């Protein structure tokens, strides 16, 4: 019933980051200049996008091989080098697979801070809440996911199943019909079951 969405790996998912600027002029450092340089360097972090992407890709390789701990380590290195929605999203995937659903929620929420309109992150937060038996929070995030991607049949199917569990049959039917229209075969079967049960 629940889906854990794909691992994000594409370079385009990494946030646009600043690259270091090389200064060619030599500046003589006096005590006043040293203090002003320190304050500038602490306010503008310089990220290495390529190195962060390398760690993100390495983490995905580890995760695909079933090495969750090594994947988690690489994803954490990636976000330490350059915070990205993809990095935190994949950390959330690892936590979810480890059964640490509260930590997964925090990682997915951090991902949303960097990529606000990510339907997959909302779906995975909802799945984590379902594992914690917090149905109302799950519905909230599934509804948000459908706002960002209303044609996603899997999200509609999950929302329909949750509404059925809550006893909201009309909402369940509507969402399952939308999922069926989107090509989710299970939705048509589930819809038939609900209709035969509630005649």
Coordinates of N, CA, C and O in Angstrom, one line a residue:
X1 N 0.8 -1.2 0.0 CA 0.0 0.0 0.0 C 0.9 1.3 0.0 O 0.6 2.2 -0.7
X2 N 1.9 1.3 0.8 CA 2.7 2.5 0.9 C 3.9 2.4 0.0 O 4.5 1.4 -0.2
X3 N 4.2 3.5 -0.6 CA 5.4 3.5 -1.4 C 6.5 4.4 -0.8 O 6.2 5.4 -0.2
X4 N 7.7 4.0 -1.0 CA 8.8 4.8 -0.6 C 9.4 5.2 -1.9 O 9.8 4.4 -2.7
X5 N 9.4 6.5 -2.1 CA 9.7 7.0 -3.5 C 11.2 6.9 -3.8 O 12.0 6.6 -2.9
X6 N 11.4 7.1 -5.0 CA 12.8 6.9 -5.6 C 13.8 7.7 -4.9 O 13.6 8.7 -4.3
X7 N 15.0 7.2 -5.0 CA 16.2 7.9 -4.4 C 16.6 8.9 -5.4 O 16.6 8.7 -6.6
X8 N 16.9 10.1 -4.9 CA 17.2 11.2 -5.8 C 18.7 11.2 -6.1 O 19.5 11.2 -5.2
X9 N 19.1 11.2 -7.4 CA 20.5 11.2 -7.7 C 20.9 12.2 -8.8 O 22.1 12.5 -8.9
X10 N 20.0 12.7 -9.5 CA 20.4 13.5 -10.7 C 21.1 14.8 -10.2 O 20.7 15.3 -9.2
X11 N 22.1 15.2 -11.0 CA 22.8 16.4 -10.6 C 21.9 17.6 -10.5 O 22.2 18.5 -9.8
X12 N 20.8 17.6 -11.3 CA 19.9 18.7 -11.3 C 19.2 18.9 -10.0 O 18.6 19.9 -9.7
X13 N 19.1 17.8 -9.2 CA 18.4 17.9 -7.9 C 19.3 18.6 -6.8 O 18.7 18.9 -5.8
X14 N 20.5 18.7 -7.1 CA 21.4 19.4 -6.1 C 21.2 20.9 -6.2 O 21.3 21.4 -7.3
X15 N 21.0 21.5 -5.1 CA 20.8 22.9 -5.1 C 21.9 23.7 -5.7 O 23.1 23.3 -5.6
X16 N 21.6 24.8 -6.4 CA 22.6 25.6 -7.0 C 23.5 26.2 -5.9 O 23.0 26.8 -5.0
X17 N 24.8 25.9 -6.0 CA 25.7 26.3 -4.9 C 26.7 27.2 -5.4 O 27.1 27.2 -6.6
X18 N 27.3 27.9 -4.5 CA 28.4 28.9 -4.8 C 29.7 28.1 -5.0 O 30.0 27.1 -4.3
X19 N 30.5 28.5 -6.0 CA 31.8 27.9 -6.2 C 32.8 28.9 -5.6 O 32.6 30.1 -5.6
X20 N 34.0 28.4 -5.2 CA 35.0 29.3 -4.6 C 35.5 30.3 -5.6 O 35.6 29.9 -6.8
X21 N 35.8 31.5 -5.2 CA 36.3 32.5 -6.0 C 37.8 32.6 -5.7 O 38.2 32.7 -4.5
X22 N 38.6 32.6 -6.7 CA 40.1 32.7 -6.5 C 40.5 34.1 -6.6 O 40.2 34.8 -7.5
X23 N 41.2 34.6 -5.5 CA 41.6 36.0 -5.5 C 43.1 36.0 -6.1 O 43.9 35.3 -5.6
X24 N 43.3 36.9 -7.1 CA 44.6 36.9 -7.7 C 45.5 38.0 -7.2 O 46.7 38.1 -7.4
X25 N 44.8 39.0 -6.5 CA 45.6 40.1 -5.9 C 46.0 39.8 -4.5 O 45.3 39.2 -3.7
X26 N 47.3 40.1 -4.2 CA 47.8 39.8 -2.9 C 47.4 41.0 -2.0 O 47.6 42.2 -2.4
X27 N 46.8 40.7 -0.9 CA 46.4 41.8 0.1 C 47.3 41.7 1.3 O 47.5 40.6 1.9
X28 N 47.8 42.8 1.7 CA 48.6 42.9 2.9 C 47.7 42.9 4.1 O 46.8 43.7 4.2
X29 N 47.9 41.9 5.0 CA 46.9 41.7 6.1 C 47.4 42.5 7.3 O 48.5 42.3 7.9
X30 N 46.6 43.5 7.7 CA 46.8 44.2 9.0 C 45.8 43.6 9.9 O 44.8 43.0 9.5
X31 N 46.0 43.9 11.2 CA 45.0 43.3 12.2 C 43.5 43.7 11.9 O 42.7 42.8 12.0
X32 N 43.3 44.9 11.4 CA 41.9 45.3 11.1 C 41.4 44.5 9.9 O 40.2 44.1 9.9
X33 N 42.2 44.3 8.9 CA 41.8 43.5 7.7 C 41.6 42.0 8.1 O 40.7 41.4 7.5
X34 N 42.4 41.5 8.9 CA 42.2 40.1 9.3 C 40.8 39.9 10.0 O 40.1 39.0 9.7
X35 N 40.5 40.8 10.9 CA 39.2 40.7 11.5 C 38.0 40.8 10.6 O 37.0 40.1 10.6
X36 N 38.1 41.7 9.6 CA 37.0 41.9 8.6 C 37.0 40.7 7.7 O 35.9 40.3 7.3
X37 N 38.1 40.1 7.3 CA 38.1 38.9 6.5 C 37.5 37.7 7.3 O 36.7 37.0 6.7
X38 N 37.8 37.6 8.5 CA 37.2 36.5 9.3 C 35.7 36.6 9.4 O 34.9 35.7 9.2
X39 N 35.2 37.9 9.5 CA 33.7 38.0 9.6 C 33.1 37.7 8.2 O 32.0 37.2 8.2
X40 N 33.7 38.1 7.2 CA 33.2 37.8 5.8 C 33.2 36.3 5.6 O 32.2 35.7 5.1
X41 N 34.2 35.6 5.9 CA 34.3 34.2 5.6 C 33.3 33.4 6.5 O 32.9 32.3 6.0
X42 N 32.9 33.8 7.6 CA 32.0 33.1 8.4 C 30.5 33.3 8.0 O 29.6 32.6 8.3
X43 N 30.3 34.4 7.2 CA 28.9 34.7 6.8 C 28.5 34.1 5.5 O 27.4 34.0 5.1
X44 N 29.5 33.8 4.6 CA 29.2 33.3 3.3 C 29.9 32.0 3.1 O 31.1 31.9 2.7
X45 N 29.2 30.9 3.3 CA 29.8 29.6 3.1 C 30.1 29.3 1.7 O 29.4 29.8 0.8
X46 N 31.2 28.6 1.4 CA 31.5 28.2 0.1 C 31.4 26.7 0.0 O 31.9 26.0 0.7
X47 N 30.5 26.3 -1.0 CA 30.2 24.9 -1.1 C 30.9 24.3 -2.3 O 31.2 25.0 -3.3
X48 N 31.2 23.0 -2.2 CA 31.8 22.3 -3.3 C 30.8 21.4 -3.9 O 30.6 20.2 -3.4
X49 N 30.1 21.9 -4.9 CA 28.9 21.1 -5.5 C 29.3 19.8 -6.0 O 28.6 18.8 -5.8
X50 N 30.5 19.7 -6.7 CA 30.9 18.5 -7.3 C 31.2 17.4 -6.3 O 30.8 16.3 -6.4
X51 N 31.9 17.8 -5.2 CA 32.2 16.8 -4.2 C 30.9 16.4 -3.4 O 30.8 15.2 -3.1
X52 N 30.0 17.3 -3.2 CA 28.7 16.9 -2.6 C 28.0 15.9 -3.5 O 27.4 14.9 -3.0
X53 N 28.0 16.2 -4.8 CA 27.3 15.3 -5.7 C 28.0 13.9 -5.8 O 27.3 12.9 -5.8
X54 N 29.3 13.9 -5.7 CA 30.1 12.6 -5.6 C 29.6 11.8 -4.4 O 29.4 10.6 -4.6
X55 N 29.5 12.4 -3.3 CA 29.1 11.7 -2.1 C 27.6 11.2 -2.2 O 27.3 10.1 -1.8
X56 N 26.8 12.1 -2.8 CA 25.4 11.7 -3.0 C 25.3 10.4 -3.9 O 24.6 9.5 -3.6
X57 N 26.1 10.4 -5.0 CA 26.1 9.3 -5.9 C 26.7 8.0 -5.2 O 26.1 6.9 -5.4
X58 N 27.7 8.2 -4.5 CA 28.3 7.1 -3.7 C 27.3 6.5 -2.7 O 27.2 5.3 -2.6
X59 N 26.6 7.4 -2.1 CA 25.6 6.9 -1.1 C 24.5 6.1 -1.8 O 24.0 5.1 -1.3
X60 N 24.1 6.5 -3.0 CA 23.1 5.8 -3.8 C 23.6 4.4 -4.2 O 22.9 3.4 -4.2
X61 N 24.9 4.4 -4.6 CA 25.5 3.1 -4.9 C 25.4 2.1 -3.7 O 25.1 1.0 -3.9
X62 N 25.8 2.7 -2.6 CA 25.8 1.8 -1.4 C 24.4 1.4 -1.0 O 24.1 0.2 -0.7
X63 N 23.4 2.3 -1.2 CA 22.0 1.9 -0.8 C 21.5 0.9 -1.8 O 20.8 -0.1 -1.4
X64 N 21.8 1.0 -3.1 CA 21.4 0.0 -4.0 C 22.0 -1.4 -3.8 O 21.4 -2.4 -4.2
X65 N 23.1 -1.4 -3.1 CA 23.8 -2.7 -2.8 C 23.3 -3.2 -1.4 O 23.8 -4.2 -1.0
X66 N 22.5 -2.4 -0.7 CA 21.9 -2.8 0.6 C 22.8 -2.4 1.8 O 22.5 -2.8 2.9
X67 N 23.7 -1.5 1.6 CA 24.6 -1.0 2.7 C 24.0 0.3 3.2 O 24.5 1.4 2.9
X68 N 23.0 0.2 4.0 CA 22.3 1.4 4.5 C 23.3 2.3 5.3 O 23.3 3.5 5.2
X69 N 24.1 1.7 6.2 CA 25.0 2.5 7.0 C 26.0 3.2 6.2 O 26.3 4.4 6.5
X70 N 26.6 2.6 5.2 CA 27.5 3.3 4.3 C 26.8 4.4 3.5 O 27.4 5.5 3.3
X71 N 25.6 4.1 3.0 CA 24.8 5.1 2.3 C 24.6 6.3 3.2 O 24.8 7.4 2.7
X72 N 24.1 6.0 4.4 CA 23.8 7.1 5.3 C 25.1 8.0 5.6 O 25.0 9.2 5.6
X73 N 26.2 7.3 5.7 CA 27.5 8.1 5.9 C 27.7 9.0 4.7 O 28.1 10.2 4.9
X74 N 27.6 8.5 3.5 CA 27.9 9.3 2.3 C 26.9 10.4 2.2 O 27.2 11.5 1.8
X75 N 25.6 10.1 2.5 CA 24.6 11.2 2.4 C 24.8 12.3 3.4 O 24.7 13.5 3.1
X76 N 25.3 11.9 4.6 CA 25.6 12.9 5.6 C 26.8 13.8 5.2 O 26.8 15.0 5.4
X77 N 27.8 13.1 4.6 CA 28.9 13.9 4.1 C 28.5 14.8 3.0 O 29.0 16.0 3.0
X78 N 27.6 14.4 2.2 CA 27.1 15.3 1.1 C 26.5 16.5 1.6 O 26.8 17.6 1.2
X79 N 25.6 16.4 2.6 CA 24.9 17.6 3.1 C 25.8 18.4 4.0 O 25.5 19.6 4.1
X80 N 26.8 17.8 4.5 CA 27.8 18.6 5.3 C 28.6 19.5 4.3 O 29.0 20.6 4.6
X81 N 29.0 18.9 3.2 CA 29.7 19.7 2.2 C 28.8 20.7 1.5 O 29.3 21.9 1.4
X82 N 27.6 20.4 1.2 CA 26.7 21.3 0.5 C 25.3 20.8 0.8 O 24.8 19.9 0.2
X83 N 24.6 21.5 1.7 CA 23.2 21.1 2.0 C 22.3 21.1 0.7 O 22.4 22.0 -0.1
X84 N 21.6 20.0 0.5 CA 20.7 19.8 -0.6 C 19.4 19.1 -0.3 O 19.5 18.3 0.6
X85 N 18.4 19.4 -1.0 CA 17.1 18.7 -0.8 C 17.3 17.2 -1.1 O 16.8 16.4 -0.3
X86 N 18.0 16.9 -2.1 CA 18.3 15.5 -2.5 C 19.0 14.7 -1.4 O 18.7 13.6 -1.1
X87 N 20.0 15.4 -0.8 CA 20.8 14.8 0.2 C 19.9 14.4 1.5 O 20.0 13.3 2.0
X88 N 19.2 15.4 1.9 CA 18.3 15.1 3.1 C 17.2 14.2 2.8 O 16.8 13.3 3.6
X89 N 16.7 14.2 1.5 CA 15.7 13.3 1.1 C 16.2 11.8 1.2 O 15.5 10.9 1.8
X90 N 17.4 11.6 0.7 CA 18.0 10.3 0.8 C 18.3 9.8 2.2 O 18.3 8.6 2.5
X91 N 18.7 10.8 3.0 CA 18.9 10.5 4.5 C 17.6 10.0 5.0 O 17.5 9.0 5.8
X92 N 16.5 10.6 4.7 CA 15.2 10.2 5.1 C 14.8 8.8 4.6 O 14.3 8.0 5.4
X93 N 15.2 8.5 3.4 CA 15.0 7.1 2.9 C 15.7 6.1 3.7 O 15.1 5.0 4.1
X94 N 17.0 6.4 4.1 CA 17.7 5.5 4.9 C 17.1 5.3 6.3 O 17.0 4.2 6.8
X95 N 16.7 6.4 6.9 CA 16.1 6.3 8.2 C 14.8 5.5 8.1 O 14.5 4.7 9.0
X96 N 14.0 5.7 7.1 CA 12.8 4.9 6.9 C 13.1 3.5 6.8 O 12.4 2.6 7.5
X97 N 14.1 3.1 6.0 CA 14.4 1.7 5.9 C 15.0 1.1 7.2 O 14.9 -0.1 7.4
X98 N 15.5 1.9 8.0 CA 16.1 1.4 9.3 C 15.0 1.4 10.3 O 15.2 0.9 11.5
X99 N 13.8 1.8 10.0 CA 12.7 1.8 11.0 C 12.7 3.0 11.9 O 11.9 3.0 12.9
X100 N 13.5 4.0 11.6 CA 13.6 5.2 12.5 C 12.7 6.3 11.8 O 13.2 7.2 11.2
X101 N 11.4 6.1 12.0 CA 10.4 7.0 11.3 C 10.4 8.4 11.8 O 10.2 9.3 10.9
X102 N 10.6 8.7 13.0 CA 10.7 10.1 13.5 C 11.9 10.8 12.9 O 11.8 11.9 12.4
X103 N 13.0 10.1 12.8 CA 14.2 10.7 12.2 C 14.0 10.9 10.7 O 14.4 11.9 10.1
X104 N 13.3 9.9 10.1 CA 13.0 10.1 8.6 C 12.1 11.3 8.4 O 12.4 12.1 7.5
X105 N 11.1 11.5 9.2 CA 10.3 12.7 9.1 C 11.1 14.0 9.2 O 11.0 14.9 8.3
X106 N 12.0 14.0 10.1 CA 12.9 15.2 10.3 C 13.7 15.4 9.0 O 13.9 16.6 8.5
X107 N 14.3 14.4 8.5 CA 15.1 14.5 7.3 C 14.3 14.9 6.1 O 14.7 15.8 5.3
X108 N 13.1 14.4 5.9 CA 12.2 14.8 4.8 C 11.8 16.2 4.9 O 11.7 17.0 3.9
X109 N 11.5 16.6 6.2 CA 11.1 18.0 6.4 C 12.3 19.0 6.1 O 12.1 20.1 5.5
X110 N 13.5 18.6 6.4 CA 14.7 19.4 6.0 C 14.8 19.4 4.5 O 15.2 20.5 4.0
X111 N 14.5 18.3 3.8 CA 14.5 18.3 2.4 C 13.5 19.3 1.8 O 13.8 20.1 0.9
X112 N 12.4 19.4 2.5 CA 11.3 20.3 2.0 C 11.7 21.8 2.2 O 11.3 22.7 1.5
X113 N 12.6 22.1 3.3 CA 13.1 23.4 3.5 C 13.9 23.9 2.3 O 13.9 25.0 1.9
X114 N 14.6 22.9 1.6 CA 15.4 23.2 0.5 C 14.8 23.1 -0.9 O 15.2 23.7 -1.9
X115 N 13.7 22.2 -0.9 CA 12.9 22.0 -2.1 C 11.5 21.9 -1.7 O 10.9 20.9 -1.5
X116 N 10.9 23.1 -1.6 CA 9.5 23.2 -1.0 C 8.4 22.4 -1.6 O 7.5 22.0 -1.0
X117 N 8.4 22.3 -2.9 CA 7.3 21.7 -3.6 C 7.6 20.2 -4.1 O 7.3 19.8 -5.2
X118 N 8.1 19.4 -3.2 CA 8.5 18.1 -3.5 C 7.4 17.1 -3.0 O 7.3 16.8 -1.8
X119 N 6.6 16.6 -3.9 CA 5.5 15.7 -3.6 C 6.0 14.4 -3.0 O 5.4 13.9 -2.1
X120 N 7.1 13.9 -3.5 CA 7.7 12.7 -3.0 C 8.1 12.8 -1.5 O 7.9 11.9 -0.7
X121 N 8.6 14.0 -1.1 CA 9.0 14.2 0.3 C 7.7 14.1 1.2 O 7.7 13.5 2.3
X122 N 6.7 14.8 0.7 CA 5.4 14.8 1.5 C 4.8 13.4 1.6 O 4.3 13.0 2.6
X123 N 4.9 12.6 0.5 CA 4.4 11.2 0.5 C 5.2 10.4 1.5 O 4.6 9.6 2.2
X124 N 6.5 10.6 1.5 CA 7.3 9.8 2.5 C 7.1 10.2 3.9 O 7.2 9.4 4.8
X125 N 6.9 11.5 4.1 CA 6.5 11.9 5.5 C 5.2 11.3 5.9 O 5.1 10.8 7.0
X126 N 4.2 11.2 5.0 CA 3.0 10.6 5.3 C 3.2 9.1 5.6 O 2.6 8.6 6.5
X127 N 4.0 8.4 4.8 CA 4.3 7.0 5.0 C 4.9 6.8 6.4 O 4.6 5.9 7.1
X128 N 5.8 7.7 6.8 CA 6.4 7.6 8.1 C 5.4 7.8 9.2 O 5.4 7.1 10.2
X129 N 4.5 8.8 9.0 CA 3.4 9.0 10.0 C 2.5 7.8 10.1 O 2.0 7.4 11.2
X130 N 2.2 7.2 9.0 CA 1.4 6.0 9.0 C 2.1 4.9 9.8 O 1.4 4.1 10.6
X131 N 3.4 4.7 9.7 CA 4.1 3.7 10.5 C 4.0 4.0 12.0 O 4.1 3.2 12.8
X132 N 3.9 5.3 12.3 CA 3.8 5.8 13.7 C 2.3 5.8 14.1 O 2.1 6.3 15.2
X133 N 1.4 5.4 13.3 CA 0.0 5.4 13.5 C -0.6 6.8 13.8 O -1.6 6.9 14.5
X134 N 0.0 7.8 13.2 CA -0.5 9.2 13.2 C -1.2 9.5 11.9 O -0.7 10.1 11.0
X135 N -2.5 9.0 11.8 CA -3.2 9.0 10.6 C -3.5 10.5 10.1 O -3.4 10.8 8.9
X136 N -3.9 11.3 11.0 CA -4.3 12.7 10.7 C -3.1 13.5 10.0 O -3.2 14.2 9.0
X137 N -1.9 13.3 10.6 CA -0.7 13.9 10.0 C -0.4 13.3 8.6 O 0.0 14.0 7.7
X138 N -0.6 12.0 8.5 CA -0.4 11.3 7.2 C -1.3 11.9 6.2 O -0.9 12.2 5.0
X139 N -2.6 12.1 6.5 CA -3.6 12.7 5.5 C -3.1 14.1 5.1 O -3.2 14.4 3.9
X140 N -2.7 14.9 6.1 CA -2.3 16.2 5.8 C -1.2 16.2 4.7 O -1.2 17.0 3.8
X141 N -0.2 15.4 4.9 CA 1.0 15.4 4.0 C 0.6 14.7 2.6 O 1.1 15.1 1.6
X142 N -0.3 13.7 2.6 CA -0.7 13.2 1.4 C -1.6 14.2 0.6 O -1.4 14.3 -0.6
X143 N -2.4 15.0 1.3 CA -3.1 16.0 0.6 C -2.2 17.1 0.0 O -2.4 17.5 -1.1
X144 N -1.1 17.4 0.8 CA -0.1 18.4 0.2 C 0.6 17.8 -1.0 O 0.8 18.5 -2.0
X145 N 0.9 16.5 -0.9 CA 1.5 15.8 -2.1 C 0.6 15.9 -3.3 O 1.1 16.1 -4.4
X146 N -0.7 15.7 -3.1 CA -1.6 15.8 -4.3 C -1.7 17.2 -4.8 O -2.0 17.4 -6.0
X147 N -1.5 18.2 -4.0 CA -1.5 19.6 -4.4 C -0.4 19.8 -5.4 O -0.5 20.5 -6.4
X148 N 0.8 19.2 -5.1 CA 1.9 19.4 -6.0 C 2.0 18.5 -7.2 O 2.6 18.8 -8.2
X149 N 1.3 17.3 -7.1 CA 1.3 16.4 -8.2 C 0.0 15.6 -8.2 O -0.1 14.5 -7.9
X150 N -1.1 16.3 -8.7 CA -2.4 15.8 -8.6 C -2.6 14.6 -9.5 O -3.6 13.8 -9.3
X151 N -1.8 14.4 -10.5 CA -1.9 13.3 -11.5 C -1.2 12.0 -11.0 O -1.2 11.0 -11.7
X152 N -0.6 12.0 -9.9 CA 0.2 10.9 -9.4 C -0.8 9.8 -8.8 O -1.4 10.0 -7.7
X153 N -1.0 8.8 -9.5 CA -2.0 7.8 -9.1 C -1.6 7.1 -7.8 O -2.5 6.7 -7.1
X154 N -0.3 6.9 -7.6 CA 0.1 6.2 -6.3 C -0.3 7.0 -5.1 O -0.7 6.5 -4.1
X155 N -0.1 8.3 -5.2 CA -0.4 9.2 -4.1 C -2.0 9.1 -3.9 O -2.4 9.0 -2.7
X156 N -2.7 9.2 -5.0 CA -4.2 9.1 -4.9 C -4.6 7.8 -4.3 O -5.5 7.8 -3.4
X157 N -4.0 6.7 -4.7 CA -4.3 5.4 -4.1 C -4.1 5.4 -2.6 O -4.9 4.9 -1.9
X158 N -2.9 5.8 -2.2 CA -2.6 5.8 -0.8 C -3.6 6.7 0.0 O -4.0 6.3 1.1
X159 N -3.9 7.8 -0.5 CA -4.9 8.7 0.2 C -6.2 8.0 0.2 O -6.9 8.1 1.3
X160 N -6.6 7.4 -0.8 CA -7.9 6.6 -0.8 C -7.9 5.6 0.2 O -8.9 5.4 0.9
X161 N -6.8 4.8 0.4 CA -6.8 3.8 1.4 C -6.8 4.3 2.8 O -7.5 3.8 3.7
X162 N -6.2 5.4 3.0 CA -6.2 6.1 4.3 C -7.6 6.6 4.6 O -8.1 6.4 5.7
X163 N -8.2 7.2 3.7 CA -9.6 7.7 3.9 C -10.5 6.5 4.2 O -11.4 6.6 5.0
X164 N -10.3 5.4 3.5 CA -11.2 4.2 3.8 C -11.0 3.8 5.3 O -11.9 3.5 6.0
X165 N -9.7 3.7 5.7 CA -9.4 3.3 7.1 C -10.0 4.3 8.1 O -10.4 3.9 9.2
X166 N -10.2 5.5 7.7 CA -10.8 6.5 8.6 C -12.3 6.5 8.5 O -13.0 7.2 9.3
X167 N -12.9 5.7 7.6 CA -14.3 5.6 7.5 C -14.9 6.7 6.6 O -16.1 6.8 6.6
X168 N -14.1 7.4 5.9 CA -14.6 8.5 5.0 C -14.7 7.9 3.6 O -13.8 8.1 2.7
X169 N -15.8 7.2 3.4 CA -16.0 6.4 2.2 C -16.1 7.2 0.9 O -15.5 6.9 -0.1
X170 N -16.8 8.3 1.0 CA -16.9 9.1 -0.2 C -15.5 9.7 -0.7 O -15.2 9.7 -1.9
X171 N -14.8 10.2 0.3 CA -13.4 10.7 -0.1 C -12.6 9.5 -0.6 O -11.8 9.7 -1.5
X172 N -12.7 8.4 0.0 CA -11.9 7.2 -0.4 C -12.3 6.9 -1.8 O -11.4 6.6 -2.7
X173 N -13.5 6.8 -2.2 CA -14.0 6.5 -3.5 C -13.5 7.5 -4.5 O -13.0 7.1 -5.6
X174 N -13.5 8.7 -4.2 CA -13.1 9.8 -5.1 C -11.6 9.6 -5.4 O -11.2 9.7 -6.6
X175 N -10.8 9.4 -4.4 CA -9.3 9.3 -4.6 C -9.0 8.0 -5.3 O -8.1 8.0 -6.1
X176 N -9.7 6.9 -5.0 CA -9.4 5.7 -5.7 C -9.8 5.7 -7.1 O -9.1 5.2 -8.0
X177 N -10.9 6.4 -7.4 CA -11.3 6.6 -8.8 C -10.2 7.4 -9.6 O -9.9 7.1 -10.7
X178 N -9.7 8.4 -8.9 CA -8.6 9.2 -9.6 C -7.4 8.4 -9.8 O -6.7 8.5 -10.8
X179 N -7.1 7.5 -8.8 CA -5.9 6.6 -9.0 C -6.2 5.6 -10.1 O -5.3 5.3 -10.9
X180 N -7.4 5.1 -10.2 CA -7.7 4.2 -11.3 C -7.6 4.8 -12.6 O -7.1 4.3 -13.6
X181 N -8.1 6.1 -12.7 CA -8.0 6.9 -14.0 C -6.5 7.1 -14.3 O -6.2 7.3 -15.5
X182 N -5.7 7.1 -13.3 CA -4.2 7.4 -13.6 C -3.5 6.1 -13.9 O -2.3 6.1 -14.1
X183 N -4.2 5.0 -14.0 CA -3.6 3.7 -14.4 C -3.2 2.8 -13.3 O -2.4 1.8 -13.5
X184 N -3.6 3.0 -12.1 CA -3.2 2.1 -10.9 C -4.3 1.0 -10.9 O -5.4 1.2 -10.5
X185 N -3.9 -0.2 -11.3 CA -4.8 -1.3 -11.3 C -5.4 -1.7 -10.0 O -6.6 -2.0 -9.9
X186 N -4.6 -1.6 -8.9 CA -5.0 -1.9 -7.6 C -6.2 -1.1 -7.2 O -7.0 -1.5 -6.4
X187 N -6.2 0.2 -7.7 CA -7.2 1.1 -7.3 C -8.6 0.7 -7.7 O -9.6 0.8 -6.9
X188 N -8.7 0.2 -8.9 CA -10.0 -0.3 -9.4 C -10.5 -1.5 -8.6 O -11.7 -1.5 -8.2
X189 N -9.7 -2.4 -8.2 CA -10.1 -3.5 -7.3 C -10.5 -3.0 -6.0 O -11.5 -3.5 -5.4
X190 N -9.7 -2.1 -5.4 CA -10.0 -1.6 -4.1 C -11.4 -0.8 -4.1 O -12.2 -0.9 -3.2
X191 N -11.6 -0.1 -5.2 CA -12.8 0.6 -5.3 C -14.0 -0.3 -5.4 O -15.1 -0.1 -4.8
X192 N -13.9 -1.4 -6.1 CA -14.9 -2.4 -6.2 C -15.2 -3.0 -4.8 O -16.4 -3.2 -4.4
X193 N -14.2 -3.3 -4.0 CA -14.3 -3.8 -2.7 C -15.1 -2.9 -1.8 O -16.0 -3.3 -1.1
X194 N -14.7 -1.6 -1.9 CA -15.4 -0.6 -1.0 C -16.9 -0.5 -1.4 O -17.8 -0.4 -0.6
X195 N -17.2 -0.4 -2.7 CA -18.5 -0.3 -3.2 C -19.4 -1.5 -2.8 O -20.5 -1.3 -2.4
X196 N -18.8 -2.7 -2.9 CA -19.6 -3.9 -2.5 C -19.8 -3.9 -1.0 O -20.8 -4.4 -0.5
X197 N -18.9 -3.4 -0.2 CA -19.0 -3.4 1.2 C -19.9 -2.4 1.8 O -20.6 -2.5 2.8
X198 N -20.1 -1.2 1.0 CA -20.9 -0.1 1.5 C -22.2 0.1 0.6 O -22.6 1.2 0.4
X199 N -22.8 -1.0 0.2 CA -24.0 -0.9 -0.6 C -25.2 -0.8 0.3 O -25.4 -1.3 1.3

